[in-house]
Amino acid sequence: MGTGTRQQTAESVRTPTRAAVRIAGLVKTYPASGRRRHGPGLNLLRGAPRTTDVPGAAGVRACDGVTLDVREGEIFGLLGPNGAGKSTVVRQLTGLMRPDSGTVEVLGHDLVRHPERAARILAYLGQESAALDELTVALAAETTGRLRGLDASAARRERDDVLDELGLTALAGRPLRKLSGGQRRLACVASALVGERPLLVLDEPTTGMDPVARRAVWSALERRRAERGATVVLVTHNVMEAETVLDRVAVLDRGRVIACDTPGGLKAMVGGDVRLDLVWRDRAPLDVPQVAALAAHATVSGRRWTLRLAPEEARAAVDAVTAGRAFAALDDFSLATPSLEDVYLALGGSGEGLVKV
Amino acid sequence: MSTVASAQAQAAQAGRNGTGERAQSGDEPKRGGPAAPAATADAADAATAAATVAPAPLAPRARLWPALAAVYRAQLSRARVARIPLLFVATFQSLGIMVLMRGVVDGGAESRAVVAGSAVLVVAFVALNLLAQYFGRLRAGGGLDHYATLPVPAAAVVLGAAGAYASFTVPGVLVTAVAGGVLYQLPLSGLWVLVAVVPLAGAALAGLGAALGLLAPKPEIATLCGQLGMSAALLLGVLPGGHLPQPVGLLRDLLPSTYGVEALARGFQTRPDWGHAALDLGVCAAVGVVSLALATWAYRRAAVR
Ligand SMILES: Nc1ncnc2c1ncn2[C@@H]1O[C@H](COP(=O)(O)OP(=O)(O)OP(=O)(O)O)[C@@H](O)[C@H]1O
Ligand SMILES: [Mg+2]
């Protein structure tokens, strides 16, 4: 698979491979009466019951013993539904938030003890970006470069390079506030990339972007890894992003890492199972015995049934639903090899909140 | 293909065990073949040990003045775009007050106080009120994270923003002072004192505004405090000090803008008492230093939560 070989070459450049990021036993509980930056409603809607998330209880344990190692030159992803604790992990990694317990080490620096060093070894793109809103795209990038310690001419040069790289040159003179959501996000990514850092920590960098912009971001990250050996830790909801650009993925659910592997390795965990999606025209013909048998294993959402089956079971199921009365009631069906979404389901996550493109 | 992937996965597993507490090593024999994984773990340990002895070099910090200049420039451009209508509001407010008071005060010290108070009110409106709103919103929206993850001194962010807001008030103050001087027939020759009054009163009020915005638990409260501060500057600055009841007079003495107002009022005298004006400005400067230090402290406090 592509990721494997690509990473091998990246690793052979630097020997020995060392850990860029080592997070161990990270625990963070938000106080119950604290300021809520994300309304509590989101989680209630998701319906994910959480023992520590009862209103009025001790607080939200957003990070519950997270341990991760990211190697130098790796593009590492955090995947998980809303409220899983991804941003909380990332904010502790960047020294913005002090963990209740646990250690964070970035390129040999203890960031729990020396959070002020974070700004000098990593670049961070937050999930929200209010600070730059009123600046023009060019000035946002240039100012960020200056504040990252570049001198005036270097900041201007890097600004021009990055805007060009991300296809933002035409928008350089426009204030961020007046851009579309995806354009604004791209401009924020540009600011994060000005001023070289060995570690890039990006919280949902591509959210809201169209495929062209997303690809521009991916190749910009890839280039920094290939040319400068940069390490990238990014948060994503996007299963396709996770499968195509990440060397390894940690799947987070309710503050815990429920799996961590290469996308290929994770998919191997669900074994040879394939995924069968059935969409019924109106409602499923449950009077057909084979359909009734399938119903027991299906995840139902509206007219759509999703089943994970061994290949021969899937073949039999397809035979059953593409004949007779079942077929008459069938609107559409698809058979696919497992994706990370299936991994997530197999691991027991709620599966909602993952965007599949 | 999957061999590469699973080998890496195994290495990752081994690496993680290496970092974990030694207490866990009791579980090791249970999992898989004893020889090979142990070797991998050793290799990973050796690699990570090498990492521990040589931490990566840190990039240089942004130095105070260049960083301050960059923040100042960015903030000024921002203010130019978004705040010009508000500067008009501030200026018209002050002009309106002077016209209103024209019939009430009867020349001399009182009219000087009205004009000086109205001019400094423009500074209070922008530096205190708008800056409190700005920092309140920035903090609530997570915007401080952006600065907190850049190697920039706290003072550069606060002073840059405060300076930009204060210098943004210059045209409004000038217009108000000149218009007031003409309206109340005051000598304009001493107006050069604005060169000192605007930055010093600006520093004091902007520092206060920034501190309010950064310390207020909610952005709405920051806005409210900013507006209250401005109202105080309006009432206590424009009304001549002599007629105020004792506690209000005390409050007036505590307000940093008061000393800017007094210095400017002296500038409107026919033969200004520059010695006293310098004293007033000295107090203003001292208050400015204190309030900017307070704002810098508030910024640090807000940035690391
Ligand atoms: N400031 C806060 N105060 C209290 N609880 C918080 C705070 N920030 C986050 N939480 C809670 O902590 C949990 C994890 O939040 P976090 O922001 O890390 O999730 P996330 O994985 O980044 O989600 P998303 O995909 O929506 O960005 C959630 O239950 C959230 O409600
Ligand atoms: Mg998040």
XYZ file of C-alpha atoms in Angstrom, chain B residues 64-265:
202
model
C 9.836 42.646 21.806
C 10.056 45.609 19.442
C 9.655 43.838 16.093
C 6.782 41.820 17.548
C 5.187 44.912 18.996
C 5.529 46.657 15.648
C 3.954 43.708 13.840
C 0.989 43.584 16.233
C 0.624 47.360 16.052
C 0.587 47.332 12.280
C -1.904 44.483 12.075
C -4.176 46.055 14.678
C -4.074 49.435 13.024
C -5.053 47.963 9.678
C -7.814 46.107 11.410
C -8.985 49.233 13.198
C -8.915 51.229 9.999
C -11.236 48.808 8.297
C -13.645 48.086 11.091
C -13.581 51.029 13.441
C -13.827 54.189 11.345
C -17.599 54.476 11.821
C -17.079 54.153 15.556
C -14.467 56.903 15.540
C -17.060 59.144 13.894
C -19.530 58.206 16.602
C -16.990 59.039 19.301
C -16.120 62.375 17.727
C -19.731 63.414 17.192
C -20.572 62.409 20.727
C -17.881 64.742 22.037
C -18.875 67.565 19.698
C -22.482 67.162 20.818
C -21.547 67.351 24.477
C -19.590 70.554 23.899
C -22.504 72.159 22.081
C -24.870 71.112 24.886
C -22.614 72.455 27.625
C -22.087 75.720 25.765
C -25.180 77.237 27.352
C -24.481 75.867 30.816
C -20.901 76.818 31.618
C -19.809 80.416 31.836
C -16.313 80.571 30.419
C -13.015 80.330 32.274
C -11.958 77.153 34.031
C -15.285 75.442 33.383
C -15.191 75.788 29.626
C -11.577 74.632 29.550
C -12.589 71.546 31.515
C -15.490 70.807 29.170
C -13.363 70.994 26.038
C -10.489 69.018 27.532
C -12.880 66.411 28.934
C -14.639 66.012 25.599
C -11.368 65.583 23.745
C -10.089 62.943 26.154
C -13.497 61.264 25.997
C -12.698 60.248 22.408
C -9.664 58.409 23.750
C -11.774 56.793 26.449
C -14.358 55.660 23.932
C -11.879 53.944 21.654
C -9.105 52.854 24.000
C -11.200 51.833 26.968
C -14.521 50.782 25.561
C -13.585 49.298 22.192
C -10.405 47.644 23.433
C -12.261 46.007 26.321
C -14.747 44.657 23.801
C -11.983 43.468 21.512
C -10.067 41.565 24.161
C -13.276 40.211 25.660
C -14.286 38.749 22.335
C -10.799 37.531 21.524
C -10.639 35.651 24.781
C -14.119 34.155 24.475
C -13.561 33.052 20.883
C -10.318 31.221 21.612
C -8.347 33.872 19.737
C -5.791 34.153 22.510
C -4.630 30.625 21.686
C -3.252 31.986 18.448
C -0.934 34.397 20.252
C -0.218 31.971 23.077
C 1.268 29.469 20.628
C 3.553 32.061 19.060
C 6.866 32.854 20.770
C 5.901 36.459 21.371
C 6.221 38.445 24.628
C 2.884 39.149 26.295
C 3.759 42.825 26.451
C 4.113 42.969 22.658
C 0.542 41.795 22.132
C -0.976 44.092 24.750
C 1.128 47.169 23.938
C 0.733 46.668 20.199
C -3.048 46.507 20.451
C -3.258 49.323 22.992
C -0.959 51.515 20.928
C -2.928 50.920 17.758
C -6.222 51.768 19.421
C -4.750 54.852 21.067
C -3.195 56.207 17.895
C -6.401 55.518 16.070
C -8.038 58.174 18.241
C -5.674 60.970 17.180
C -7.816 62.491 14.409
C -10.922 62.460 16.605
C -9.134 64.119 19.509
C -7.657 66.794 17.261
C -10.988 67.620 15.661
C -12.704 67.777 19.041
C -10.028 69.933 20.671
C -9.835 72.415 17.818
C -13.614 72.623 17.399
C -14.040 73.060 21.151
C -11.374 75.747 21.310
C -13.107 77.704 18.592
C -16.564 77.179 20.083
C -15.526 78.350 23.550
C -13.047 80.942 22.261
C -10.030 79.404 23.964
C -6.435 79.987 22.862
C -5.235 77.125 20.651
C -1.506 77.800 20.961
C -1.080 75.336 23.816
C -2.675 72.485 21.901
C 0.704 70.944 21.160
C 0.385 69.357 24.594
C -1.887 66.811 22.891
C 1.324 65.185 21.640
C 1.861 64.052 25.216
C -1.754 63.820 26.365
C -2.981 61.382 23.722
C -0.258 58.733 24.152
C -0.201 58.974 27.941
C -3.963 59.073 28.498
C -4.214 56.505 25.709
C -1.783 54.179 27.458
C -3.575 54.506 30.777
C -7.048 53.986 29.335
C -6.052 51.307 26.842
C -4.296 49.352 29.552
C -7.393 49.566 31.688
C -9.611 48.569 28.774
C -7.423 45.603 27.864
C -7.307 44.458 31.477
C -11.101 44.688 31.774
C -11.564 42.705 28.576
C -9.105 40.032 29.633
C -10.290 39.681 33.212
C -14.051 39.765 32.671
C -15.469 36.241 32.885
C -17.735 36.806 29.869
C -17.447 39.023 26.789
C -20.768 40.686 27.651
C -19.380 41.720 31.007
C -16.263 43.046 29.307
C -18.445 45.168 27.036
C -20.467 46.388 30.004
C -17.361 47.312 31.983
C -15.893 49.122 29.012
C -19.069 51.117 28.601
C -19.284 51.926 32.305
C -15.666 53.051 32.246
C -16.431 55.318 29.352
C -19.482 56.762 31.074
C -17.335 57.471 34.097
C -14.805 59.223 31.895
C -17.629 61.213 30.344
C -19.283 62.346 33.574
C -16.191 62.818 35.690
C -14.048 64.232 32.919
C -16.431 66.748 31.412
C -17.955 68.087 34.625
C -15.588 70.555 36.257
C -13.947 69.067 39.324
C -14.702 71.892 41.756
C -18.466 71.322 41.991
C -18.431 67.585 42.620
C -19.406 66.080 45.991
C -16.574 64.542 48.007
C -16.901 60.812 47.095
C -17.441 61.557 43.416
C -14.437 63.837 43.483
C -12.395 61.011 44.928
C -13.574 58.734 42.140
C -12.561 61.406 39.683
C -9.066 61.452 41.146
C -8.823 57.688 40.723
C -9.759 57.714 37.048
C -6.611 57.672 34.905
C -8.093 59.954 32.257
C -8.565 62.768 34.803
C -4.908 63.735 34.723
C -4.886 63.857 30.945
C -7.946 66.096 31.076
C -6.314 68.415 33.602
C -3.102 68.670 31.603
C -5.029 69.488 28.441
C -7.208 72.020 30.298
